[in-house]
Tab-separated table of C-alpha atoms and ligand atoms in Angstrom:
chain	number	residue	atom	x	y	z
A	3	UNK	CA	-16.759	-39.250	29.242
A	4	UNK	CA	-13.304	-40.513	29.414
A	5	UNK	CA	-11.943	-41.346	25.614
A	6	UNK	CA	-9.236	-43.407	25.037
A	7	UNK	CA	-7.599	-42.933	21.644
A	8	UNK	CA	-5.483	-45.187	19.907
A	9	UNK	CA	-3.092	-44.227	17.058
A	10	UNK	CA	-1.829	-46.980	15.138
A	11	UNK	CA	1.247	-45.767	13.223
A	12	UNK	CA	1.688	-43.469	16.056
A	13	UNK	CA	5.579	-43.062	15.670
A	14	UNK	CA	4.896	-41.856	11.640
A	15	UNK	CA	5.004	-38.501	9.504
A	16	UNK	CA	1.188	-38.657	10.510
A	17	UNK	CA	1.077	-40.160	13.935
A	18	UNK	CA	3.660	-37.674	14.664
A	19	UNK	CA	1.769	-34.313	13.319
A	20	UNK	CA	-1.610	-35.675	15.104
A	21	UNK	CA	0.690	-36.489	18.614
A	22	UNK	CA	2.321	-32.429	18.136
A	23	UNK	CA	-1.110	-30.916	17.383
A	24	UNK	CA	-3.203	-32.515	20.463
A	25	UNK	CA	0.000	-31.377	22.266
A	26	UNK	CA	0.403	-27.774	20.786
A	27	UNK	CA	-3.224	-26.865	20.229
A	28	UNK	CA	-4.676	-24.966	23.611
A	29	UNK	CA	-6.482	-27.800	25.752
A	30	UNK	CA	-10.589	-28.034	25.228
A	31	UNK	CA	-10.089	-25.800	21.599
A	32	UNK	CA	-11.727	-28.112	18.660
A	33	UNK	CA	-8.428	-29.284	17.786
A	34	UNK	CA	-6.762	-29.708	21.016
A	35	UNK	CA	-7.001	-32.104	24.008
A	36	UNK	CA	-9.990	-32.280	25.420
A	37	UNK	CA	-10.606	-33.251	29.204
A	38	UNK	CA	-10.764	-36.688	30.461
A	39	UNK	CA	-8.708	-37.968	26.772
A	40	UNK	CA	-5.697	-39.996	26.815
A	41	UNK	CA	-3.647	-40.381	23.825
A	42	UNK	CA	-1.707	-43.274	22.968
A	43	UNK	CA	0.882	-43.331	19.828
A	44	UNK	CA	1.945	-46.847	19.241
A	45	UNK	CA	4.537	-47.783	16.843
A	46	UNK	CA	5.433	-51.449	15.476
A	47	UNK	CA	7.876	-52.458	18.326
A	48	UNK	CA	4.394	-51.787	20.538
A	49	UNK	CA	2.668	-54.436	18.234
A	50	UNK	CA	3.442	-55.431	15.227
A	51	UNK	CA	0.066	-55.217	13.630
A	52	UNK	CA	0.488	-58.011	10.882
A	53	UNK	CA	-0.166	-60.611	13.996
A	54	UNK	CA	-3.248	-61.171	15.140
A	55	UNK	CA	-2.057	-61.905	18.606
A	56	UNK	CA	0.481	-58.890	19.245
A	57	UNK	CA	-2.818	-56.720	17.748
A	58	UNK	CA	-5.006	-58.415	20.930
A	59	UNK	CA	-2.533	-57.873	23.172
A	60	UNK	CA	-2.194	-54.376	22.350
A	61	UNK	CA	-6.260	-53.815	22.381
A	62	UNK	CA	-6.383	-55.590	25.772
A	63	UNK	CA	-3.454	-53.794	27.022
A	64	UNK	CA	-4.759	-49.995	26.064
A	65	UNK	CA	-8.569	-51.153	26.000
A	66	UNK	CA	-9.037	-47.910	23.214
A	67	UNK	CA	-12.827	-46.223	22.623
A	68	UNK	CA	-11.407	-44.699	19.743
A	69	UNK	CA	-9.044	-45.803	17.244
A	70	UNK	CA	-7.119	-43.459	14.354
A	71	UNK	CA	-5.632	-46.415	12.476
A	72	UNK	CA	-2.316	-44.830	10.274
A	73	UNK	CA	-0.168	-48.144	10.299
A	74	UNK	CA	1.112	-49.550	7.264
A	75	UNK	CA	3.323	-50.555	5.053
A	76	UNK	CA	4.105	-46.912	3.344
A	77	UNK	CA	6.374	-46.098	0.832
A	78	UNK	CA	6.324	-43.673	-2.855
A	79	UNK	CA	6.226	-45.090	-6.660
A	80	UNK	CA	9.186	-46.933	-6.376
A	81	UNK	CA	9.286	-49.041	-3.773
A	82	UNK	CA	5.531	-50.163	-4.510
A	83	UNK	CA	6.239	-50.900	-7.944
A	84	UNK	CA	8.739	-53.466	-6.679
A	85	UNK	CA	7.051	-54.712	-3.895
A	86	UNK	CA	3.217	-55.246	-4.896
A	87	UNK	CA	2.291	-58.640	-3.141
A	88	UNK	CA	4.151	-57.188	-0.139
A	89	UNK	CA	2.546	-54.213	0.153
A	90	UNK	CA	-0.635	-56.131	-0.360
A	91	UNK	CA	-0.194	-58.780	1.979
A	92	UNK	CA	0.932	-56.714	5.077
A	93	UNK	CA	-1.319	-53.979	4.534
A	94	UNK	CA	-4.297	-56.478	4.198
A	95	UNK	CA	-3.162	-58.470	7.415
A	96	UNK	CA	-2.945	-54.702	9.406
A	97	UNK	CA	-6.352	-53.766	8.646
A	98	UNK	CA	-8.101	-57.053	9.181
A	99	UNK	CA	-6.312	-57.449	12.621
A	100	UNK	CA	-7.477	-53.710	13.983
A	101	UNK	CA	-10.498	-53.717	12.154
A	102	UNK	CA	-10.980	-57.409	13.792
A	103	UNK	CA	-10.083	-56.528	16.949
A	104	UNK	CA	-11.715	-53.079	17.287
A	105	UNK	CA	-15.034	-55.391	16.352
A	106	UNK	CA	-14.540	-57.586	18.982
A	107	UNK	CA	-13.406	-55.458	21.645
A	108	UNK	CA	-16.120	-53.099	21.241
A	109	UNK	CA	-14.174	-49.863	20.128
A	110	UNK	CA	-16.850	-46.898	19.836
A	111	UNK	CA	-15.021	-46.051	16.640
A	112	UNK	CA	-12.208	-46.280	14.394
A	113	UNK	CA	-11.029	-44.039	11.707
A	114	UNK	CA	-8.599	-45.819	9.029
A	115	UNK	CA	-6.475	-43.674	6.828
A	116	UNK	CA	-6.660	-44.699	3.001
A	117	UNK	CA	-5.059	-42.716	0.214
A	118	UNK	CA	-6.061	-41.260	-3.001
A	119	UNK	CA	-3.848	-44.077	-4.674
A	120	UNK	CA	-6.830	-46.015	-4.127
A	121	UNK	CA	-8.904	-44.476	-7.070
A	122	UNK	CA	-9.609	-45.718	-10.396
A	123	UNK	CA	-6.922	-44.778	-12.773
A	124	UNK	CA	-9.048	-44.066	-15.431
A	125	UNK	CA	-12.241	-42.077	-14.173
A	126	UNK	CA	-13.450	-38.282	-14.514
A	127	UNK	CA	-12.120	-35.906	-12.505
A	128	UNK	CA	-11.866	-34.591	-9.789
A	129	UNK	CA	-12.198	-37.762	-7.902
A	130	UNK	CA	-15.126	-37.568	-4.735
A	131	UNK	CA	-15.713	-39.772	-2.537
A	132	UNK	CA	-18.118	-41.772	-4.489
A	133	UNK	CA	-15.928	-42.955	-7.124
A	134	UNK	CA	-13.301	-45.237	-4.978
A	135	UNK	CA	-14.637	-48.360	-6.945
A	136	UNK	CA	-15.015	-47.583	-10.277
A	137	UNK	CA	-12.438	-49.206	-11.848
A	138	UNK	CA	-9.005	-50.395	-11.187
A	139	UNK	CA	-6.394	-47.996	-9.635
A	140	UNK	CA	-2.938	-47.577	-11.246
A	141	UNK	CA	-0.831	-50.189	-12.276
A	142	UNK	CA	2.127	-49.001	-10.162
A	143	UNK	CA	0.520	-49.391	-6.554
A	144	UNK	CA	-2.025	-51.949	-7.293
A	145	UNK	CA	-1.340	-53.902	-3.875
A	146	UNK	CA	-1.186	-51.224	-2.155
A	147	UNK	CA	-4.544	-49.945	-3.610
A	148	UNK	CA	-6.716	-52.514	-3.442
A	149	UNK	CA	-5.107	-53.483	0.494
A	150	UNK	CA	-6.517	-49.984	1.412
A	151	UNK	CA	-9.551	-49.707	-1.087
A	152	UNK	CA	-10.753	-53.515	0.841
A	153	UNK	CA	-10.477	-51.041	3.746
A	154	UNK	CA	-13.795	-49.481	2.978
A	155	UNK	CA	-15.882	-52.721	1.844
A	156	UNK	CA	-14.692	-53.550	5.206
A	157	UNK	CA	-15.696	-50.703	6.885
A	158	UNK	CA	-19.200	-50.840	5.561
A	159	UNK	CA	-19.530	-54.588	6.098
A	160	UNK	CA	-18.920	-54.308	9.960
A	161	UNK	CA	-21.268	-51.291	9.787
A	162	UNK	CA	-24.237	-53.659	7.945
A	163	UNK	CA	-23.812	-57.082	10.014
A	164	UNK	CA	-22.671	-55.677	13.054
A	165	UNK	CA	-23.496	-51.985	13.786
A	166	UNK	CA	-19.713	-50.374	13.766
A	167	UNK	CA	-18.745	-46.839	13.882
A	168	UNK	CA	-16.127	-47.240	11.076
A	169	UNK	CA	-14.615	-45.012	8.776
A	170	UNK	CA	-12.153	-43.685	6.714
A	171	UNK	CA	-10.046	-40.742	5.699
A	172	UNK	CA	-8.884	-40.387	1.991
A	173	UNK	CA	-5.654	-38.091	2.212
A	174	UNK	CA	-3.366	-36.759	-0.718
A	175	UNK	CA	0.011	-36.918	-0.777
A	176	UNK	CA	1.308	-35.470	2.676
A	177	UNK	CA	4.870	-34.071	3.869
A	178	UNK	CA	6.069	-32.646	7.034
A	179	UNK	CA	8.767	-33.214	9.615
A	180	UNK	CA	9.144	-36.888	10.889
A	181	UNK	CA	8.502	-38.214	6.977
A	182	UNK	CA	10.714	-41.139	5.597
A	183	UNK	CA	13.863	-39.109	3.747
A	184	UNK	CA	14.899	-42.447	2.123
A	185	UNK	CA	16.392	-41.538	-0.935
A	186	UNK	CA	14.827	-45.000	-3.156
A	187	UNK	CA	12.110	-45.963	-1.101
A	188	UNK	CA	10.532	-43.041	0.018
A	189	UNK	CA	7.534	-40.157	-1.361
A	190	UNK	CA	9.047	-37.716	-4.049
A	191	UNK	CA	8.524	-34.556	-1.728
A	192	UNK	CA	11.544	-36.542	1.297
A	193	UNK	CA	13.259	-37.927	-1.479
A	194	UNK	CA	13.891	-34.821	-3.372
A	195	UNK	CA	14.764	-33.129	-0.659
A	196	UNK	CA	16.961	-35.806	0.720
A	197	UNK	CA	18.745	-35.742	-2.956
A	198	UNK	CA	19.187	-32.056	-3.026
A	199	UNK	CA	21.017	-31.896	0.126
A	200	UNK	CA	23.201	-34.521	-0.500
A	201	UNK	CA	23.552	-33.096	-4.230
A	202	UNK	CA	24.520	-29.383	-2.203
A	203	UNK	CA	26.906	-31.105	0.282
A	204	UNK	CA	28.666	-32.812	-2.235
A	205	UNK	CA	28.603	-30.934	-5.634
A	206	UNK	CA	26.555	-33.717	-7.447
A	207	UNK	CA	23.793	-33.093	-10.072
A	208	UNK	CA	20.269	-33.172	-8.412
A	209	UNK	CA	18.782	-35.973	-10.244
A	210	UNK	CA	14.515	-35.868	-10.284
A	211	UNK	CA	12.945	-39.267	-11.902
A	212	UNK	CA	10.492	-38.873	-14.461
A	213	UNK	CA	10.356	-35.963	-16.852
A	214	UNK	CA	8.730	-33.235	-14.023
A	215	UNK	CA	5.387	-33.361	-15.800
A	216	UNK	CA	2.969	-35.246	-12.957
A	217	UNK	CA	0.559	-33.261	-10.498
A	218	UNK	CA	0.349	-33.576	-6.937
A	219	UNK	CA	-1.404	-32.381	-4.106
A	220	UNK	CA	0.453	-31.988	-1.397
A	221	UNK	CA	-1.062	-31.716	2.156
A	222	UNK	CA	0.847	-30.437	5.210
A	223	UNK	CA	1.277	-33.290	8.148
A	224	UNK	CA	0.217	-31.056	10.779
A	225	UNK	CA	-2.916	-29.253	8.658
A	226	UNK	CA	-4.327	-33.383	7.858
A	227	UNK	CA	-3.938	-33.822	12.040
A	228	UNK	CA	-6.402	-30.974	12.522
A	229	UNK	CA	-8.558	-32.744	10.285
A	230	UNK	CA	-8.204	-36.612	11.538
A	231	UNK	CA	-8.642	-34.872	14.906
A	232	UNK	CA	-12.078	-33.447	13.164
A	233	UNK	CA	-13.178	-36.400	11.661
A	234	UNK	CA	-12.429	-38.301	14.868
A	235	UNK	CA	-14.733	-36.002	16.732
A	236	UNK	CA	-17.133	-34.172	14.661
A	237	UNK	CA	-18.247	-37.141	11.962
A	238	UNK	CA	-19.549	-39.738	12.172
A	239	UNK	CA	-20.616	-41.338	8.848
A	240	UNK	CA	-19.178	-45.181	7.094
A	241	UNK	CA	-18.261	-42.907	4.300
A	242	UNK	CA	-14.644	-41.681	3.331
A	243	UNK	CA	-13.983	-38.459	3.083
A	244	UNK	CA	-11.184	-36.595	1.230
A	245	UNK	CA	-8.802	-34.972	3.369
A	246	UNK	CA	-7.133	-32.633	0.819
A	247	UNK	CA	-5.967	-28.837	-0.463
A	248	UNK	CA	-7.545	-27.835	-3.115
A	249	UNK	CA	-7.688	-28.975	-6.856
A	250	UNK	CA	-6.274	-25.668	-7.808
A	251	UNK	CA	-3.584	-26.351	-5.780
A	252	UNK	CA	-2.022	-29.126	-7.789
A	253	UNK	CA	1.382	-28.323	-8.667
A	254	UNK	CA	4.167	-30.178	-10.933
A	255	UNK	CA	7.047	-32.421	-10.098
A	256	UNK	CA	8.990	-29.984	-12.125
A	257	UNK	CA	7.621	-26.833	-9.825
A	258	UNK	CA	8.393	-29.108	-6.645
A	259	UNK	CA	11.934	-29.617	-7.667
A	260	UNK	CA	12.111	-25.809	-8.273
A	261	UNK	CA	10.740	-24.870	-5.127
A	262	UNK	CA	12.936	-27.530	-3.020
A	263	UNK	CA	16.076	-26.279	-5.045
A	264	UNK	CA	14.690	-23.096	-3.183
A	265	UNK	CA	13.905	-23.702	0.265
A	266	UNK	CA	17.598	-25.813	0.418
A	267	UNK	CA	19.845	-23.026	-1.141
A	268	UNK	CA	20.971	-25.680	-3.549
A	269	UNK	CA	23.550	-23.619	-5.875
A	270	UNK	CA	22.802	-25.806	-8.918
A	271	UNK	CA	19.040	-26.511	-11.120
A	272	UNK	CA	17.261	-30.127	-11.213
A	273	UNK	CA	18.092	-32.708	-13.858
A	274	UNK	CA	15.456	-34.691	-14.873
A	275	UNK	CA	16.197	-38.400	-15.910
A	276	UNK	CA	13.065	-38.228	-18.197
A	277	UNK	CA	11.939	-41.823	-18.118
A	278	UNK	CA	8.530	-41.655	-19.121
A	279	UNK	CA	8.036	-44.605	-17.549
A	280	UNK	CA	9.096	-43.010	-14.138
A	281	UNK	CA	6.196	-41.223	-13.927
A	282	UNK	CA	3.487	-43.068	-12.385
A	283	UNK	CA	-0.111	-41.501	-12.516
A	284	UNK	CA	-0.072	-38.015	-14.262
A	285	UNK	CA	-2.346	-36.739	-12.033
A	286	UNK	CA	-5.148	-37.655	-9.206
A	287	UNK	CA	-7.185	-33.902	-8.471
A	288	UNK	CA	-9.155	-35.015	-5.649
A	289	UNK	CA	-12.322	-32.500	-4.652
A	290	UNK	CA	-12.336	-30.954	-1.077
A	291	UNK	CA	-16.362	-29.899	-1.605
A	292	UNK	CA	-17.267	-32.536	1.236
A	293	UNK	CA	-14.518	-31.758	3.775
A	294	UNK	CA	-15.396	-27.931	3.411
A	295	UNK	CA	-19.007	-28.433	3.485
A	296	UNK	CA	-18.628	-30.253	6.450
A	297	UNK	CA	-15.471	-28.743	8.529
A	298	UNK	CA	-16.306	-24.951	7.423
A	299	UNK	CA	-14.806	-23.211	4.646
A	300	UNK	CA	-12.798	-21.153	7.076
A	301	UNK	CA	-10.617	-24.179	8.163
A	302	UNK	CA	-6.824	-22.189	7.250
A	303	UNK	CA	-4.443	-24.636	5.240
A	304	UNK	CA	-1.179	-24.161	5.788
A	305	UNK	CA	0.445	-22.235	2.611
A	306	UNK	CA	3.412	-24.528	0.600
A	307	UNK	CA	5.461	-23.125	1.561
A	308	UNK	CA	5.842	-21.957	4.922
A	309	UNK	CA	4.838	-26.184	5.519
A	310	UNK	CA	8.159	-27.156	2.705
A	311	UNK	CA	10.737	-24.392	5.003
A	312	UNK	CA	9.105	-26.108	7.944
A	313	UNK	CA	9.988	-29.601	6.240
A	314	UNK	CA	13.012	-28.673	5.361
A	315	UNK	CA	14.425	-27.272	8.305
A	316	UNK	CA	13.314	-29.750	10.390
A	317	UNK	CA	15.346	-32.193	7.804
A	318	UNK	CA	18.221	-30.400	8.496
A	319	UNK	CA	17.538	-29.969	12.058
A	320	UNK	CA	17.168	-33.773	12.573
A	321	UNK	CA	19.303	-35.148	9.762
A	322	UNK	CA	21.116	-37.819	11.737
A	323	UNK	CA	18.266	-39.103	13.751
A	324	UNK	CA	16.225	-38.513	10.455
A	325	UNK	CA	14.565	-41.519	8.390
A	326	UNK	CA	16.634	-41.288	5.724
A	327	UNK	CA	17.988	-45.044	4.952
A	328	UNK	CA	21.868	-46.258	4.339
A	329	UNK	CA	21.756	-44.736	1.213
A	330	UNK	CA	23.981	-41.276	2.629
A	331	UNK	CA	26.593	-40.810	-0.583
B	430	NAP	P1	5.114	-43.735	7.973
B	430	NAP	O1	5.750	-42.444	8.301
B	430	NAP	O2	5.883	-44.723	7.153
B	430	NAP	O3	4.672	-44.425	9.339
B	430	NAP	C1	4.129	-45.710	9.333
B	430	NAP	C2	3.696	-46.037	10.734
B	430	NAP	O4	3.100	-47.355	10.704
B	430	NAP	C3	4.853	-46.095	11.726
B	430	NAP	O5	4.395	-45.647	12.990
B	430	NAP	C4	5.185	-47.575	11.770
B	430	NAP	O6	5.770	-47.972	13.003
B	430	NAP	C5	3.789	-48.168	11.649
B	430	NAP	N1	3.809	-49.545	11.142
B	430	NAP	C6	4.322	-49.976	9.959
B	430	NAP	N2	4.200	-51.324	9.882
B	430	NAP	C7	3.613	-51.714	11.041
B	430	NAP	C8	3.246	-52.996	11.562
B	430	NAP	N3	3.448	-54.120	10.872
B	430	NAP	N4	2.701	-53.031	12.795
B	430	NAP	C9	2.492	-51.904	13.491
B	430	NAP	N5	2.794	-50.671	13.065
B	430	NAP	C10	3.372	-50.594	11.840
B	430	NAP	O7	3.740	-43.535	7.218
B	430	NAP	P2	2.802	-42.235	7.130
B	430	NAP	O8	3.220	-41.502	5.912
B	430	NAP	O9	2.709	-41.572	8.455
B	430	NAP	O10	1.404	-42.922	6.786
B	430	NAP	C11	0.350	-42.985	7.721
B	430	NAP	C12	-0.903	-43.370	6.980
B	430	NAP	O11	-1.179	-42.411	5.972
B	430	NAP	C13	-0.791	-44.730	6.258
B	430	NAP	O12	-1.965	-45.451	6.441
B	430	NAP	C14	-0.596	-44.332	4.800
B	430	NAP	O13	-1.073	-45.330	3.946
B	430	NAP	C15	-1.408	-43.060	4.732
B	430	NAP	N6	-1.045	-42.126	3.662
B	430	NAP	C16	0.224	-41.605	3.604
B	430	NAP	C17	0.537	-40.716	2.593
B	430	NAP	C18	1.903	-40.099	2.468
B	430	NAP	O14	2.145	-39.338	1.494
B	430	NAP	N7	2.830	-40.329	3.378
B	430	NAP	C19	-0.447	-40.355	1.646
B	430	NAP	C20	-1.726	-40.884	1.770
B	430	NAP	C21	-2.002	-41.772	2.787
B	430	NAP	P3	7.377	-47.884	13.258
B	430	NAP	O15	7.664	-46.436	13.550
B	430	NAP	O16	7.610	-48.756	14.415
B	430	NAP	O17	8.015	-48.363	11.985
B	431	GDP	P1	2.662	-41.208	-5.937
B	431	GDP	O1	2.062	-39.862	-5.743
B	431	GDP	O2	1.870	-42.292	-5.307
B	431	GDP	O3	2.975	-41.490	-7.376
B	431	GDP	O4	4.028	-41.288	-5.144
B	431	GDP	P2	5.340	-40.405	-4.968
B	431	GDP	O5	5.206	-39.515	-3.793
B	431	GDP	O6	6.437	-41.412	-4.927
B	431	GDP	O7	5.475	-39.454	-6.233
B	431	GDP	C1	5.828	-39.988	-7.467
B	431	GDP	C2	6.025	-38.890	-8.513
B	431	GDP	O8	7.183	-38.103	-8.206
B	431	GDP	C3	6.278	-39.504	-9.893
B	431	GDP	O9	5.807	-38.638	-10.903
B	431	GDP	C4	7.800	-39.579	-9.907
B	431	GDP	O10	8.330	-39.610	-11.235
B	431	GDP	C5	8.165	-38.269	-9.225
B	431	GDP	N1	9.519	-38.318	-8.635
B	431	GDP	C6	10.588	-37.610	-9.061
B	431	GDP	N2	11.681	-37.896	-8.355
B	431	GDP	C7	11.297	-38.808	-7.406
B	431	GDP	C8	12.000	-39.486	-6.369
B	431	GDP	O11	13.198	-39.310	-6.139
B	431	GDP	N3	11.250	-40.332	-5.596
B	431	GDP	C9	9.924	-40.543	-5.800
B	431	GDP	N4	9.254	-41.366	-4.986
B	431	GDP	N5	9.243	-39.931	-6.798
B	431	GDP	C10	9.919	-39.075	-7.587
């Protein structure tokens, strides 16, 4: 049957991995296009997703079966510290105007992308999908959070009254070409590699926030499109799963630095500013048991880094078309 699928966000580090790996993957494989599918990757000048309207519009204009909703208001520690009731309020407008709209219009199913930022700060480890409301997330992204953590009451509350195939996906941190290199406002993996070649080109210190201590998980751009593209096809359940490496492969802010001092050539070593206080959550180890058990424990991540030389050169590649604000010293 004809699908049509609908990627809000489209224009994104994710939207962007999904639109290269329906594109790169051979036709009719589990991860490539499949006959009678049309993609669309819409970006805010498309709709902006905050008005109801501009969302109808863009429903009645594409008339989706199948939605991968990415869109948001995105951004690392810093710029949702500073911007909480923002990144609340248009986050929260987003999903209730696709969620809204994909109810009304009668969209076979939607897929919304949440985070792992959406966990309890305080809670056992690893986190699983069954402990998304068990207490309040971090302090430093609380809008944020709780915009995308509504995102699953939501999803279950359409499901209960009115029957709705939604879901949602629960990624890690991600990187990959097409990311947001702002130096302030962006993720630590394109900011630090943003800094680093501006700290090569110019003979500045390298300056890392925070004292290098935190664990991440960091998830390739192009491996989480293979598994939205999964999920999209192959699940169909109201509950989130975690879209994530493994917990072993949590590594340091300090071992990041290293390796981007690495893949960049950078002739000089990371300085850390060691504010404590820059730190934001020490860690989040979220479990991949239900995406293997699921997907197949075969499913080949990409190694760190092959996906960080990818990254990078495509940073360097792209560098003036590149995300990377008006922050260029
Ligand atoms: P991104 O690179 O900043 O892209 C955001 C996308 O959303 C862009 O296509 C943007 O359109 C669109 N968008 C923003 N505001 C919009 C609005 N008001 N109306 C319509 N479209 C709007 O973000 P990303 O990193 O790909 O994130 C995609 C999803 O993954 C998000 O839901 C995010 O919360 C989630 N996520 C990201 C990470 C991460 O580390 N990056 C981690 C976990 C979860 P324009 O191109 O027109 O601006
Ligand atoms: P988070 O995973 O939601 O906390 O978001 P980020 O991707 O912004 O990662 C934040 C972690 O990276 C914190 O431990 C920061 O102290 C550390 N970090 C170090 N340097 C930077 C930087 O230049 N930008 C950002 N965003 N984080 C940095």
């Amino acid at each position: 049957m004809a699908a049509v699928v609908l990627v809000t966000g489209g224009t994104g580090l994710v939207g962007k991995a999904i639109e290269y790996v329906i594109e790169h993957e051979p036709a009719g494989s589990r991860f490539g296009k499949k006959p009678g599918e049309t993609w669309i990757f819409a970006s805010s000048r498309d709709a902006d997703l905050r008005d109801p309207e501009e969302t109808r519009k863009l429903f009645e204009k594409y008339k989706p079966t199948h939605v991968i909703h990415l869109a948001a208001l995105v951004g690392g520690l810093f710029a949702n510290r500073e911007r909480k009731m923002t990144f609340l309020r248009d986050n929260m407008l987003i999903n209730d105007n696709v969620l809204h709209t994909a109810y009304l219009q009668k969209t076979q199913k939607v897929i919304s992308c949440l985070s792992t930022c959406v966990f309890p700060d305080k809670v056992e480890y690893p986190l699983t999908e069954e402990k998304v409301h068990l207490g309040p997330p971090h302090s430093s992204n609380f809008g944020y959070a709780h915009a995308k953590r509504m995102v699953d009451v939501q999803n279950h509350a359409y499901k209960e009254e009115f029957g709705c195939n939604f879901t949602s996906a629960i990624p890690t941190n991600v990187f990959g070409p097409h990311d947001n290199f702002d130096l302030k406002h962006a993720h630590v993996m394109p900011a630090l590699i943003h800094k680093c070649f501006l700290a090569q080109k110019n003979g500045t210190p390298f300056k890392v926030m925070g004292d290098g201590s935190p664990l991440r998980q960091f998830i390739y751009s192009r491996d989480l499109a293979k598994l939205f593209i999964w999920q999209l096809r192959e699940y169909d359940d109201v509950e989130p799963v975690i879209l994530s490496v493994d917990e072993k492969d949590e590594i340091s802010i300090r071992d990041l630095a290293t390796s981007i001092v690495k893949v960049m050539k950078f002739d000089g070593k990371a300085e850390f500013e060691n504010e404590a206080n820059d730190n934001g959550q020490d860690r989040k180890p979220a479990s991949n048991e239900k995406l293997l058990s699921l997907i197949g424990r075969d499913f080949k991540f990409t190694p760190f880094d092959v996906a960080l030389q990818e990254t990078a050169t495509w940073f360097l590649e792209n560098y003036a078309n590149a995300r990377t604000g008006q922050n260029h010293a």
